[in-house]
CSV table of C-alpha atoms in Angstrom, one decimal:
chain,number,residue,atom,x,y,z
A,188,MET,CA,94.7,118.2,96.6
A,189,GLU,CA,95.0,117.8,100.3
A,190,ASN,CA,92.2,117.1,102.8
A,191,ASN,CA,93.0,118.1,106.4
A,192,ASN,CA,90.5,117.3,109.1
A,193,ASN,CA,90.4,118.7,112.6
A,194,ASN,CA,87.7,119.5,115.1
A,195,ASN,CA,86.9,122.9,113.7
A,196,ASN,CA,86.8,122.6,110.0
A,197,ASN,CA,87.6,120.5,107.0
A,198,ARG,CA,90.0,122.2,104.5
A,199,ILE,CA,90.5,121.3,100.9
A,200,SER,CA,93.7,122.8,99.5
A,201,ILE,CA,93.9,122.9,95.7
A,202,PRO,CA,97.4,123.7,94.4
A,203,VAL,CA,97.6,125.1,90.9
A,204,THR,CA,100.6,126.1,88.8
A,205,LEU,CA,100.0,128.2,85.8
A,206,LYS,CA,102.7,129.9,83.7
A,207,GLY,CA,105.2,129.4,86.5
A,208,ILE,CA,103.0,131.0,89.2
A,209,ASN,CA,101.8,128.9,92.1
A,210,TYR,CA,98.3,129.3,93.5
A,211,LEU,CA,96.6,127.7,96.4
A,212,LEU,CA,92.8,127.8,96.8
A,213,TRP,CA,91.3,126.9,100.2
A,214,ALA,CA,87.9,125.4,100.2
A,215,ARG,CA,86.8,125.0,103.8
A,216,MET,CA,83.8,123.1,105.1
A,217,VAL,CA,82.4,125.7,107.5
A,218,LYS,CA,80.7,124.5,110.6
A,219,ILE,CA,77.4,126.2,111.5
A,220,ALA,CA,77.5,128.0,114.9
A,221,LEU,CA,75.4,126.5,117.6
A,222,GLY,CA,73.1,129.0,119.4
A,223,GLY,CA,71.2,128.9,122.6
A,224,LYS,CA,71.3,126.5,125.5
A,225,GLU,CA,69.2,123.8,123.6
A,226,GLN,CA,71.8,123.6,120.8
A,227,ARG,CA,74.8,123.7,123.2
A,228,ASN,CA,73.4,120.6,125.0
A,229,ARG,CA,73.7,118.8,121.6
A,230,GLU,CA,77.5,119.4,121.5
A,231,ALA,CA,78.3,115.7,121.2
A,232,GLU,CA,76.3,115.6,117.9
A,233,ARG,CA,78.8,118.1,116.4
A,234,ILE,CA,81.4,115.3,116.3
A,235,VAL,CA,79.2,112.5,114.8
A,236,GLY,CA,75.6,113.2,113.8
A,237,PRO,CA,73.5,115.8,112.1
A,238,LEU,CA,75.2,118.8,113.8
A,239,SER,CA,78.6,117.6,112.4
A,240,ILE,CA,77.4,118.4,108.9
A,241,ALA,CA,79.1,121.5,107.6
A,242,VAL,CA,78.7,123.8,104.6
A,243,PRO,CA,80.6,121.9,101.9
A,244,GLY,CA,83.4,123.8,100.3
A,245,GLU,CA,84.9,121.2,97.9
A,246,ILE,CA,82.5,122.0,95.0
A,247,ALA,CA,83.2,125.7,95.3
A,248,GLY,CA,86.9,125.2,95.5
A,249,LEU,CA,87.2,122.9,92.5
A,250,TYR,CA,84.8,125.1,90.6
A,251,LYS,CA,87.0,128.2,91.4
A,252,ALA,CA,90.1,126.3,90.3
A,253,TRP,CA,88.4,125.3,87.0
A,254,GLU,CA,86.9,128.8,86.5
A,255,THR,CA,90.3,130.5,87.0
A,256,HIS,CA,92.6,128.0,85.3
A,257,GLY,CA,90.6,125.4,83.6
A,258,ARG,CA,90.8,124.7,79.9
A,259,VAL,CA,88.5,121.6,79.5
A,260,PRO,CA,84.8,122.3,79.2
A,261,ARG,CA,83.0,121.8,82.5
A,262,LYS,CA,80.7,119.1,81.3
A,263,LEU,CA,83.6,117.1,79.8
A,264,LEU,CA,85.6,117.4,83.1
A,265,VAL,CA,82.7,116.1,85.2
A,266,GLU,CA,81.6,113.3,82.9
A,267,PRO,CA,83.9,110.5,84.2
A,268,SER,CA,82.6,111.0,87.7
A,269,ILE,CA,79.0,111.1,86.6
A,270,LYS,CA,79.6,107.8,84.7
A,271,LEU,CA,81.2,106.1,87.8
A,272,ALA,CA,78.4,107.2,90.1
A,273,ARG,CA,75.6,106.3,87.7
A,274,ASP,CA,77.0,103.1,86.1
A,275,GLY,CA,78.7,101.9,89.3
A,276,PHE,CA,82.1,100.8,90.3
A,277,GLN,CA,83.5,97.7,91.9
A,278,VAL,CA,84.0,97.9,95.7
A,279,GLY,CA,87.7,97.5,96.5
A,280,SER,CA,89.4,96.3,99.7
A,281,HIS,CA,89.8,99.8,101.1
A,282,LEU,CA,86.1,100.7,100.7
A,283,ASP,CA,85.1,97.2,102.0
A,284,PHE,CA,87.2,97.8,105.1
A,285,ALA,CA,85.7,101.3,105.7
A,286,LEU,CA,82.2,100.0,105.3
A,287,SER,CA,82.8,97.2,107.8
A,288,LYS,CA,84.2,99.6,110.3
A,289,ASN,CA,81.2,101.9,110.0
A,290,GLU,CA,78.4,99.4,109.6
A,291,ALA,CA,76.1,100.6,112.4
A,292,MET,CA,76.3,104.2,111.2
A,293,ILE,CA,75.6,103.3,107.6
A,294,LYS,CA,72.6,101.1,108.5
A,295,ASN,CA,71.2,103.9,110.7
A,296,ASP,CA,71.4,106.5,108.0
A,297,ASN,CA,69.0,106.3,105.1
A,298,GLY,CA,71.2,108.2,102.7
A,299,LEU,CA,74.3,106.0,103.4
A,300,LYS,CA,72.2,102.9,103.5
A,301,SER,CA,70.8,103.6,100.0
A,302,VAL,CA,74.3,103.8,98.6
A,303,PHE,CA,76.3,101.2,100.6
A,304,THR,CA,73.9,98.4,101.2
A,305,LYS,CA,72.1,95.9,99.0
A,306,GLU,CA,69.0,94.1,100.4
A,307,GLY,CA,69.9,95.3,103.9
A,308,GLU,CA,73.5,94.0,103.9
A,309,LEU,CA,76.7,96.0,103.5
A,310,LEU,CA,78.3,96.0,100.1
A,311,LYS,CA,81.4,93.7,100.0
A,312,LYS,CA,84.6,93.6,98.0
A,313,GLY,CA,83.6,92.8,94.4
A,314,ASP,CA,80.1,94.2,94.6
A,315,ILE,CA,79.0,97.1,92.4
A,316,CYS,CA,78.3,100.4,94.2
A,317,TYR,CA,75.9,102.9,92.6
A,318,ASN,CA,75.3,106.5,93.7
A,319,THR,CA,72.6,107.9,91.3
A,320,LYS,CA,71.9,110.9,93.6
A,321,LEU,CA,75.6,111.9,93.3
A,322,ALA,CA,75.4,111.5,89.5
A,323,ASP,CA,72.3,113.7,89.4
A,324,THR,CA,74.0,116.3,91.5
A,325,LEU,CA,77.1,116.3,89.3
A,326,GLU,CA,75.0,116.5,86.2
A,327,SER,CA,73.3,119.6,87.6
A,328,VAL,CA,76.6,121.2,88.5
A,329,ALA,CA,78.0,120.3,85.1
A,330,GLU,CA,75.0,121.9,83.4
A,331,LYS,CA,74.4,125.0,85.6
A,332,GLY,CA,77.7,125.5,87.4
A,333,MET,CA,78.3,126.1,91.1
A,334,LYS,CA,75.1,128.1,91.4
A,335,ALA,CA,73.1,124.8,91.2
A,336,PHE,CA,74.9,123.4,94.3
A,337,TYR,CA,74.8,126.5,96.5
A,338,GLU,CA,71.7,128.4,95.4
A,339,GLU,CA,69.3,126.2,93.4
A,340,ASP,CA,67.8,122.7,93.3
A,341,VAL,CA,70.8,120.8,94.7
A,342,ALA,CA,71.1,123.3,97.6
A,343,GLU,CA,67.4,123.0,98.4
A,344,LYS,CA,67.6,119.2,98.5
A,345,LEU,CA,70.7,119.3,100.6
A,346,VAL,CA,69.2,121.7,103.2
A,347,ASN,CA,66.0,119.6,103.4
A,348,ASP,CA,67.9,116.4,103.9
A,349,VAL,CA,70.2,117.9,106.6
A,350,ARG,CA,67.3,119.5,108.4
A,351,GLU,CA,65.3,116.3,108.3
A,352,ALA,CA,68.2,114.5,110.0
A,353,GLY,CA,68.3,117.2,112.7
A,354,GLY,CA,71.0,119.4,111.3
A,355,ILE,CA,70.8,123.2,111.1
A,356,ILE,CA,72.2,124.2,107.7
A,357,THR,CA,70.1,126.9,105.9
A,358,MET,CA,69.9,128.2,102.3
A,359,ASP,CA,71.6,131.4,103.6
A,360,ASP,CA,74.6,129.3,104.8
A,361,LEU,CA,75.0,127.8,101.3
A,362,GLU,CA,74.3,131.0,99.4
A,363,SER,CA,76.9,133.0,101.4
A,364,TYR,CA,79.7,130.4,101.1
A,365,GLU,CA,82.9,131.7,99.4
A,366,VAL,CA,86.3,130.1,98.6
């Protein structure tokens, strides 16, 4: 799987070989178009900030790959990730470095702060990182499929969180997403 980032979109490519045939699924994060003078004046926020939040495509891409070529039951496939998110994992040196480089952003974002800080301080190498909201999201997707993420409870929470932060993603944006 490859993650390519540029100013216009984020592409996830999922290479799959089945019975000697190669497939490539593209799951793009689609940026929402800015409209009107008021939105264009917020152009800087499209790089960092609430307007930089795009419609996520990774769940749809991975789900499509599983749906088309998967052999392992969906719940079993997602279980290790749910366990890591819920039970926690030890912060390694790479995550420690990334957290330290983004400290101000993390401490100013309630969602990031809830995952990557403890008692107001950044997690450090050796600390345990928990992400129970991610575990809940993955459980919902494991149970209900992609529909949970793009059309149901997870989608509604995502849209509400993004809009509270000043972003402009709508339920229609999520519901109309295609790989």
